[in-house]
Tab-separated table of C-alpha atoms and ligand atoms in Angstrom:
chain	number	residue	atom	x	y	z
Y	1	UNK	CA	-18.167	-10.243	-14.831
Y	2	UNK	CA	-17.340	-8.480	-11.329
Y	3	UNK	CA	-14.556	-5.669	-11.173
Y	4	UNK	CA	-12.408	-6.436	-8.786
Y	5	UNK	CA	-10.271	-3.591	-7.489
Y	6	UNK	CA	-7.952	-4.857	-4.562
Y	7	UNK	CA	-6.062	-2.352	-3.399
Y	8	UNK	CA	-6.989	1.243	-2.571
Y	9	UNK	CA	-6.209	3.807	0.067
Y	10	UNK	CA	-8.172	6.790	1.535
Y	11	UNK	CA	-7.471	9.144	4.181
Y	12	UNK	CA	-6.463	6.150	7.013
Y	13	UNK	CA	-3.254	6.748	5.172
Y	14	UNK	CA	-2.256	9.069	2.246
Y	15	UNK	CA	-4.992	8.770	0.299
Y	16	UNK	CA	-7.166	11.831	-0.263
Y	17	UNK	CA	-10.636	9.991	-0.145
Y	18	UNK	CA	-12.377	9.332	3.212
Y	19	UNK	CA	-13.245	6.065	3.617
Y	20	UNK	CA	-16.835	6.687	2.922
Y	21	UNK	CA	-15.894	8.925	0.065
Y	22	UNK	CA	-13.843	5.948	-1.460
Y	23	UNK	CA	-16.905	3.116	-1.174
Y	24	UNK	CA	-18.561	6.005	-3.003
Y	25	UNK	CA	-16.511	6.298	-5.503
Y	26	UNK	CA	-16.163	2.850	-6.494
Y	27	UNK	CA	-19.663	2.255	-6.481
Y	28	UNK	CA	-20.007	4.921	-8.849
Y	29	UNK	CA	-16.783	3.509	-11.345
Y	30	UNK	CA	-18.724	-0.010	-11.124
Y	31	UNK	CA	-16.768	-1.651	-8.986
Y	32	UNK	CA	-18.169	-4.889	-7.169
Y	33	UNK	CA	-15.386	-5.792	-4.865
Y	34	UNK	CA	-12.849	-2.901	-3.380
Y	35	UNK	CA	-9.633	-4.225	-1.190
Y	36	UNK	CA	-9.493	-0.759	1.521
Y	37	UNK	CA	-5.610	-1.313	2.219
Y	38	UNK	CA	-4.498	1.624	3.649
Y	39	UNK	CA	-0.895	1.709	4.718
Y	40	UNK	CA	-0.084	0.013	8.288
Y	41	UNK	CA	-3.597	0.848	9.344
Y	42	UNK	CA	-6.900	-0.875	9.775
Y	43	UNK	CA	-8.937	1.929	11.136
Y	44	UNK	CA	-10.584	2.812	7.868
Y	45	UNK	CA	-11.861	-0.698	8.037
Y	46	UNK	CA	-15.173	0.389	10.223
Y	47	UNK	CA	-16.351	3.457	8.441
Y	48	UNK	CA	-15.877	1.796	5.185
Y	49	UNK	CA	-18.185	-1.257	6.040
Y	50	UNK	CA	-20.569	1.620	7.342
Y	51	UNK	CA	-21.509	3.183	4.222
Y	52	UNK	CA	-21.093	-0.533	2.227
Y	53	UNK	CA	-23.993	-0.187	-1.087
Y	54	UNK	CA	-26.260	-2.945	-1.518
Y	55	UNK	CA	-24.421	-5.773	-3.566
Y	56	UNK	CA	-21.155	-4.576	-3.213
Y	57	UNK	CA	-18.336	-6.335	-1.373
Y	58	UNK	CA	-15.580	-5.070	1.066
Y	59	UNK	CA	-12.413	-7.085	1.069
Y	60	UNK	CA	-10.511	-6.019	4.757
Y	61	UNK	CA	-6.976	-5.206	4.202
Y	62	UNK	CA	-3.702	-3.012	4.921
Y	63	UNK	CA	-0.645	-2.482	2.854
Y	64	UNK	CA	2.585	-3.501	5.184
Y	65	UNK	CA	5.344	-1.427	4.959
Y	66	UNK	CA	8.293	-4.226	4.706
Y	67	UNK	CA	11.881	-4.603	4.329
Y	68	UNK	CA	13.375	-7.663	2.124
Y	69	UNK	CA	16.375	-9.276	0.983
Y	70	UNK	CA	16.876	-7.931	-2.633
Y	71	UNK	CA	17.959	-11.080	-3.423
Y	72	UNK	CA	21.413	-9.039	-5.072
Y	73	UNK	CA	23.334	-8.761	-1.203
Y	74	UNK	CA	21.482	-5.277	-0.131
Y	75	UNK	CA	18.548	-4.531	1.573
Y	76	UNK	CA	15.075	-3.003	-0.131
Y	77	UNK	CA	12.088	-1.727	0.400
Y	78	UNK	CA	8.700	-3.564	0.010
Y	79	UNK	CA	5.341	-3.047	-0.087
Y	80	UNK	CA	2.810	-6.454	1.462
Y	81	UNK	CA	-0.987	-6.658	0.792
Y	82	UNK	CA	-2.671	-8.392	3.583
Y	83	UNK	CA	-6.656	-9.401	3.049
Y	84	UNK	CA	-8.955	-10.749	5.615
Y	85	UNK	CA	-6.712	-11.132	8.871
Y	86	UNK	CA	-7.781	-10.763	12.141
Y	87	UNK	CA	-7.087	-7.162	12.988
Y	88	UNK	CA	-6.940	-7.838	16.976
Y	89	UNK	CA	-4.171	-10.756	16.211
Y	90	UNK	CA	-1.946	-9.080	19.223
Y	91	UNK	CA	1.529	-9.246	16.985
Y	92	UNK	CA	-0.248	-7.151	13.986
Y	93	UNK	CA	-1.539	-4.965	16.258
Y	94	UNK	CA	1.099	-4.572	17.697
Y	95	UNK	CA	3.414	-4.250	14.759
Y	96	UNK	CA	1.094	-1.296	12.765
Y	97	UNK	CA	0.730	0.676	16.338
Y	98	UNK	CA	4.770	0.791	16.558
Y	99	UNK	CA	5.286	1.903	12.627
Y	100	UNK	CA	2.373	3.973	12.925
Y	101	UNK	CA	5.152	5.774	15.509
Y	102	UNK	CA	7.529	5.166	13.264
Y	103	UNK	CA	5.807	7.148	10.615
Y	104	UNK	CA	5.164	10.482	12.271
Y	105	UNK	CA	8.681	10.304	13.641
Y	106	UNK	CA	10.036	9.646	10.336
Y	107	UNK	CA	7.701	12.667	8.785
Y	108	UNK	CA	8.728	15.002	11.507
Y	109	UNK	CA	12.527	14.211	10.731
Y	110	UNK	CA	11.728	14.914	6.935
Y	111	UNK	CA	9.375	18.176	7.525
Y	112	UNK	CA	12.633	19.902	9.679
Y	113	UNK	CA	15.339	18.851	7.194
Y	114	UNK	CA	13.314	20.429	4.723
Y	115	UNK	CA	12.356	23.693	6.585
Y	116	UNK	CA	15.912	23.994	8.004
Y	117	UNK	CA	17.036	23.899	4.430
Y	118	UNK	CA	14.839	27.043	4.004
Y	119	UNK	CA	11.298	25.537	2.685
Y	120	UNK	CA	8.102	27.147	3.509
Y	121	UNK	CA	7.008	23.806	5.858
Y	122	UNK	CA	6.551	23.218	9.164
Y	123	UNK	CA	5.175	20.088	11.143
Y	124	UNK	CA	1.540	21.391	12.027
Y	125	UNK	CA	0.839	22.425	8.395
Y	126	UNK	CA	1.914	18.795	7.926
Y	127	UNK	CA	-0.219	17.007	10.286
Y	128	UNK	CA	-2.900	19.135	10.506
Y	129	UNK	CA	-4.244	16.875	7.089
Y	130	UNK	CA	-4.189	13.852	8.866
Y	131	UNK	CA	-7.470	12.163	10.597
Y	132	UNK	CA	-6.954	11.124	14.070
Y	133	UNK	CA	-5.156	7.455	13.626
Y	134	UNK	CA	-4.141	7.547	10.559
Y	135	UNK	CA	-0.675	6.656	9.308
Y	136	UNK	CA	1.382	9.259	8.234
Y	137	UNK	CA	3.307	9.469	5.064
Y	138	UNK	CA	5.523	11.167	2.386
Y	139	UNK	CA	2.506	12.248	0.269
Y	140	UNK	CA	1.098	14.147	3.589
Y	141	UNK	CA	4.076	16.301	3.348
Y	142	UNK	CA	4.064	16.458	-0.513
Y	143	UNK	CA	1.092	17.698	-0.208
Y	144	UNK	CA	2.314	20.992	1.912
Y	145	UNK	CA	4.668	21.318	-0.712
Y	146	UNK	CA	2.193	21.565	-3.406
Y	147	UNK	CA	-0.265	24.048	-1.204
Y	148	UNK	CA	3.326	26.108	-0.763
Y	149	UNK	CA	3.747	26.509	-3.928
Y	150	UNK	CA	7.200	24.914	-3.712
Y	151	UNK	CA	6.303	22.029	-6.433
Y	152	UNK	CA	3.134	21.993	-8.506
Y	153	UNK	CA	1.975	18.312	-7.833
Y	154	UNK	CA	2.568	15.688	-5.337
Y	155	UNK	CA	4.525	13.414	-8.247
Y	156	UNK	CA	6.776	16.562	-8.640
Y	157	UNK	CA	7.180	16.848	-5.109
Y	158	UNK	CA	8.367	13.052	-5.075
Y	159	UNK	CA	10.662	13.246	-8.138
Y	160	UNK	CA	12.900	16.213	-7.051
Y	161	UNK	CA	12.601	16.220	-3.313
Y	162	UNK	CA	10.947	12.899	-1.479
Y	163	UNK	CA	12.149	10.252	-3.467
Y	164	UNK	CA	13.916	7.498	-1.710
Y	165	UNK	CA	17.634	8.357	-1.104
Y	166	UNK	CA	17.106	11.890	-1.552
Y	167	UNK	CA	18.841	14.637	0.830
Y	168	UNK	CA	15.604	14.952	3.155
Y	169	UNK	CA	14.630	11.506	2.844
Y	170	UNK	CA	14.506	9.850	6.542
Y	171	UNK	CA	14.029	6.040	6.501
Y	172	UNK	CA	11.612	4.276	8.777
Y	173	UNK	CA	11.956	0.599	10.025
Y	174	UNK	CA	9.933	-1.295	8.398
Y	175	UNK	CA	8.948	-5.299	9.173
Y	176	UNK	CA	10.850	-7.928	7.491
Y	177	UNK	CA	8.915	-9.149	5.024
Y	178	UNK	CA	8.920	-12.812	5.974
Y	179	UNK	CA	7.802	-11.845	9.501
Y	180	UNK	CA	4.766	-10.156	7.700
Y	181	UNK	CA	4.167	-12.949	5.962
Y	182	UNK	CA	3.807	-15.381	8.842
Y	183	UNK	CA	2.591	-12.873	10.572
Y	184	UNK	CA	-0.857	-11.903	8.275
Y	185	UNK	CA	-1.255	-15.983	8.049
Y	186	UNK	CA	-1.069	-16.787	11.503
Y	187	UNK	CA	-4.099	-13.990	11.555
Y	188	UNK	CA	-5.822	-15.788	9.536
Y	189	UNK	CA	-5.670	-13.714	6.396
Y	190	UNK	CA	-3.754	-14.214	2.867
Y	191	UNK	CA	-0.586	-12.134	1.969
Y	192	UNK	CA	0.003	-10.332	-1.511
Y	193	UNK	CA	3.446	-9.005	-2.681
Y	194	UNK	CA	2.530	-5.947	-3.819
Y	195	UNK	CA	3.687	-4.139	-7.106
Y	196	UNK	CA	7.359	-5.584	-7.042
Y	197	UNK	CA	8.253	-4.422	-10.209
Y	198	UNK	CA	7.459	-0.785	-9.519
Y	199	UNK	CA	10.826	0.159	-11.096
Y	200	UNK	CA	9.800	3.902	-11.271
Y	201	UNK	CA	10.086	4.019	-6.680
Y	202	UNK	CA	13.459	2.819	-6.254
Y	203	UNK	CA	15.518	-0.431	-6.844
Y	204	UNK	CA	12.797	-3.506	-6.506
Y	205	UNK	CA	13.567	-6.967	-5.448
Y	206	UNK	CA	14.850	-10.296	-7.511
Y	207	UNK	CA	12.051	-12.873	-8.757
Y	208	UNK	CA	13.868	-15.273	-6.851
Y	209	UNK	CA	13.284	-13.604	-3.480
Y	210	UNK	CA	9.442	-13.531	-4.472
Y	211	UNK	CA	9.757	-17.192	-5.238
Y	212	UNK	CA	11.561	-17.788	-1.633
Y	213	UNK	CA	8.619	-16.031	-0.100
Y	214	UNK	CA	5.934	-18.309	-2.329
Y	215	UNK	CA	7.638	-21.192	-0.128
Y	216	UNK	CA	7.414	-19.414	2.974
Y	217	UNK	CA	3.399	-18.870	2.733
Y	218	UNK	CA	3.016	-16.184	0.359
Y	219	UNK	CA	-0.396	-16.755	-1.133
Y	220	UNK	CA	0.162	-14.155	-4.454
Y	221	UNK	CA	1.561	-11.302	-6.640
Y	222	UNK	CA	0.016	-8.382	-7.681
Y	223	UNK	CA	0.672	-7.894	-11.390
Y	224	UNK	CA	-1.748	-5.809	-13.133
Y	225	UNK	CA	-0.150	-2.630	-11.503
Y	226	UNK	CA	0.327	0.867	-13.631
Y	227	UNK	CA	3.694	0.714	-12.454
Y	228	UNK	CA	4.719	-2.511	-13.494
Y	229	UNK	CA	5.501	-2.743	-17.784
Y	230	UNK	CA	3.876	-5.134	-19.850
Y	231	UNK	CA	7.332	-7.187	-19.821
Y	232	UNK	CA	7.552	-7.182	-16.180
Y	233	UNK	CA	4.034	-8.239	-15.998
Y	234	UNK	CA	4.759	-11.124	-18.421
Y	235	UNK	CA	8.015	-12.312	-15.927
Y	236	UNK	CA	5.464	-11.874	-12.777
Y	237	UNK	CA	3.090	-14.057	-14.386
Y	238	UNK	CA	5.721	-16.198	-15.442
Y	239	UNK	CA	6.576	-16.598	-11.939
Y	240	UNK	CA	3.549	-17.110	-10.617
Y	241	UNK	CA	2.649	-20.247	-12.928
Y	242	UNK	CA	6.138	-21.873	-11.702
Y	243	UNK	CA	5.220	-21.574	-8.043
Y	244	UNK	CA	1.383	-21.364	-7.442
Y	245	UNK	CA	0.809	-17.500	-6.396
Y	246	UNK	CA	-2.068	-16.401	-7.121
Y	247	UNK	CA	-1.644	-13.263	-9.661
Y	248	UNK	CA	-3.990	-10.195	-8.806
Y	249	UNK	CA	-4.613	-6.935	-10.496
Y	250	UNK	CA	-5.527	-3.111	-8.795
Y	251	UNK	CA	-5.726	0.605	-8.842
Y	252	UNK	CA	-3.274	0.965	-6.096
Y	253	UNK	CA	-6.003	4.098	-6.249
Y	254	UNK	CA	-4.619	6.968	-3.814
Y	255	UNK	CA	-7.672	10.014	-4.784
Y	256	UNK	CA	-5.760	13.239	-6.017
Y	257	UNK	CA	-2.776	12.004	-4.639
Y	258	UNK	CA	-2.078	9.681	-7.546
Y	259	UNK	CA	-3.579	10.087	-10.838
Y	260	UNK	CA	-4.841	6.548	-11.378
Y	261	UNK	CA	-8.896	5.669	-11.246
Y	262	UNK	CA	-10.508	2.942	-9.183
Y	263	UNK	CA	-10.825	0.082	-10.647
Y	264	UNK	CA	-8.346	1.047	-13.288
Y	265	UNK	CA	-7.123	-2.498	-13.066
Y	266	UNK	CA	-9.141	-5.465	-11.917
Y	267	UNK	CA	-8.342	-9.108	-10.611
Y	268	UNK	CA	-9.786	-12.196	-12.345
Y	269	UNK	CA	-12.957	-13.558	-10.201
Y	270	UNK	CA	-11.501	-17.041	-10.094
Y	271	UNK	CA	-8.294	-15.677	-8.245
Y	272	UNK	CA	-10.334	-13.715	-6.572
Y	273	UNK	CA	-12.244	-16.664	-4.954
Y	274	UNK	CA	-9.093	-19.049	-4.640
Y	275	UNK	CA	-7.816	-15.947	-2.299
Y	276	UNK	CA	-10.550	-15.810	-0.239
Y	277	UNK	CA	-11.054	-20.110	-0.251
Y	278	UNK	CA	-7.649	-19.468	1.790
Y	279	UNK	CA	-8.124	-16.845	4.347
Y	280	UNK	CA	-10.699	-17.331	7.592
Y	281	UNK	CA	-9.583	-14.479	9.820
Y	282	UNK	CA	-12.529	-12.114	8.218
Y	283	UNK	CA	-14.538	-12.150	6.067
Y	284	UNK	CA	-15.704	-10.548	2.661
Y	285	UNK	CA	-18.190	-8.043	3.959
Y	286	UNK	CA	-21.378	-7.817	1.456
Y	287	UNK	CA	-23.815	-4.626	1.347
N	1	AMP	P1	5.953	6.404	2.648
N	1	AMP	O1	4.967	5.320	2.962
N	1	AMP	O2	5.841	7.554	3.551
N	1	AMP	O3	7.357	5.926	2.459
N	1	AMP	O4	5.523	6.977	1.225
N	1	AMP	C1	5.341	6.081	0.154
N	1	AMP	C2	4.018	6.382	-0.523
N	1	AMP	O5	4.207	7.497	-1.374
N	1	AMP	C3	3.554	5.254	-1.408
N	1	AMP	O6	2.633	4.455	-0.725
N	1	AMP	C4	2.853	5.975	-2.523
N	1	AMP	O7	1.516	6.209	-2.169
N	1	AMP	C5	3.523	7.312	-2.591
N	1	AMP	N1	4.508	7.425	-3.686
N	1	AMP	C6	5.656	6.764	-3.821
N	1	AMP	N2	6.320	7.161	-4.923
N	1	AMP	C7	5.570	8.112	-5.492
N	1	AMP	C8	5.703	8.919	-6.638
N	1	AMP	N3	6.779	8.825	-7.432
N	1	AMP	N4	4.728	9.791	-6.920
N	1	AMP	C9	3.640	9.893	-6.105
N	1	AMP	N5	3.460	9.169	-5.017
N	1	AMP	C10	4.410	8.282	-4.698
N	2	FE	FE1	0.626	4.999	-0.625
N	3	FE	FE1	2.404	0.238	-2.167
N	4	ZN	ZN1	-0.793	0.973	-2.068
């Protein structure tokens, strides 16, 4: 059977792999099919394909940075998978270019609360570990907290200082997640809700505003997530047989900056092929 890892990150966005480093490293974990979603980004995309092994496939995707309805009166964060859209649709473009901004702003605003409040950081330290076009994030800062020697790893760094809500946390504005949706689909491409149970980040959403977005052209939920529990994963799939999403499973694999191998968690080849039976913006690139 193929393993099916479909969602990953390298250094596009925060995670610590180049993209040719990451096809590398899931060849050598055995795994036949690797989502690249980096965060608001598609410019891993090219260098990825470059380096594809023989046999392997390359699914095309970015992880949207959202805002949603909690489905309780507030307002929450959210994370969106998007596979196989066309990356020149002008409103996506469009969309990742502006939070792309939105990101280093946001970083910059975190990096001086934190070094007026005395911490060894400044902004070039910061930035200096991000490629050219890639989208900035909380871990790239985490991680000049770590090489400081003010926190010993980057999940320290996010439990006592980054977290969401926290006293240097700036917020970012993010795309609302229905937008997104309609958005990747008019691209072409298929839309995954990712990890919405990931209770550990921050308040998550309500099934029921999972199984509004199902209506409004979500294709499927990511379930097999090391963040989600195995009773959250039971109500997802529960979910997911009520309304028709497809259920997928993946690393979420960020290199050192999470602890979590590729390919950790996999996605059933038969969802696997209903997702891509409904996207025809790209498609699955093959080695
Ligand atoms: P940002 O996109 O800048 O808001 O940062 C969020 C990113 O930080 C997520 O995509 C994860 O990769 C990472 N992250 C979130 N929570 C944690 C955590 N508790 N420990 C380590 N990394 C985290
Ligand atoms: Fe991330
Ligand atoms: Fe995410
Ligand atoms: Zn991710």
């Amino acid at each position: 059977m193929p393993r099916i890892d479909l969602h990953s990150h390298s250094t596009a966005s925060d995670g610590t792999d180049s993209p040719e480093e990451l096809i590398a490293v899931a060849a050598a974990a055995g795994v036949d099919v690797l989502a690249v979603t980096d965060h608001d980004t598609t410019s891993g995309w090219e260098r990825a394909a470059a380096v594809l092994p023989a046999g392997m496939r390359l699914v095309r995707g970015a992880e949207f940075s959202c805002v949603s309805d909690d489905g309780r009166g507030g307002r929450v964060s959210v994370h969106l998978l998007g596979y196989l859209f066309d990356p020149a649709h002008p409103a996506i473009a469009a969309e990742q270019e502006r939070l792309r901004g939105e990101r280093v702003e946001r970083l910059r605003g975190m990096t001086a609360k934190m070094a007026d409040a005395g911490y060894p950081v400044d902004t070039d330290q910061v930035f200096a570990l991000l490629p050219e076009g890639a989208s900035a994030g909380r871990p790239h800062l985490a991680r000049a907290l770590v090489a400081a020697g003010v926190v010993e790893s980057v999940d320290q760094a996010f439990a006592e200082l980054l977290y969401t809500g926290s006293p240097y946390y700036v917020p970012k504005s993010d795309t609302p997640v229905r937008t997104a949706v309609e958005m990747i689909r008019d691209a072409g491409g298929v839309s995954v809700f990712a990890h919405p149970l990931a209770r550990k980040r921050g308040r998550v959403v309500e099934l029921s505003v999972v199984a509004d977005l199902a209506a409004a052209g979500l294709t499927g939920v990511e379930v097999d997530h090391r963040d989600h529990a195995p009773d959250d994963r039971a109500l997802l799939r529960g979910l997911a047989a009520e309304t028709g999403l497809l259920t997928t499973g993946s690393s979420d694999y960020h290199g050192t900056n999470k602890t979590i191998p590729i390919g950790a968690e996999t996605t059933d080849p038969d969802v696997f092929d209903a997702l891509v039976a409904r996207a025809r913006g790209v498609e699955v690139l093959t080695g």
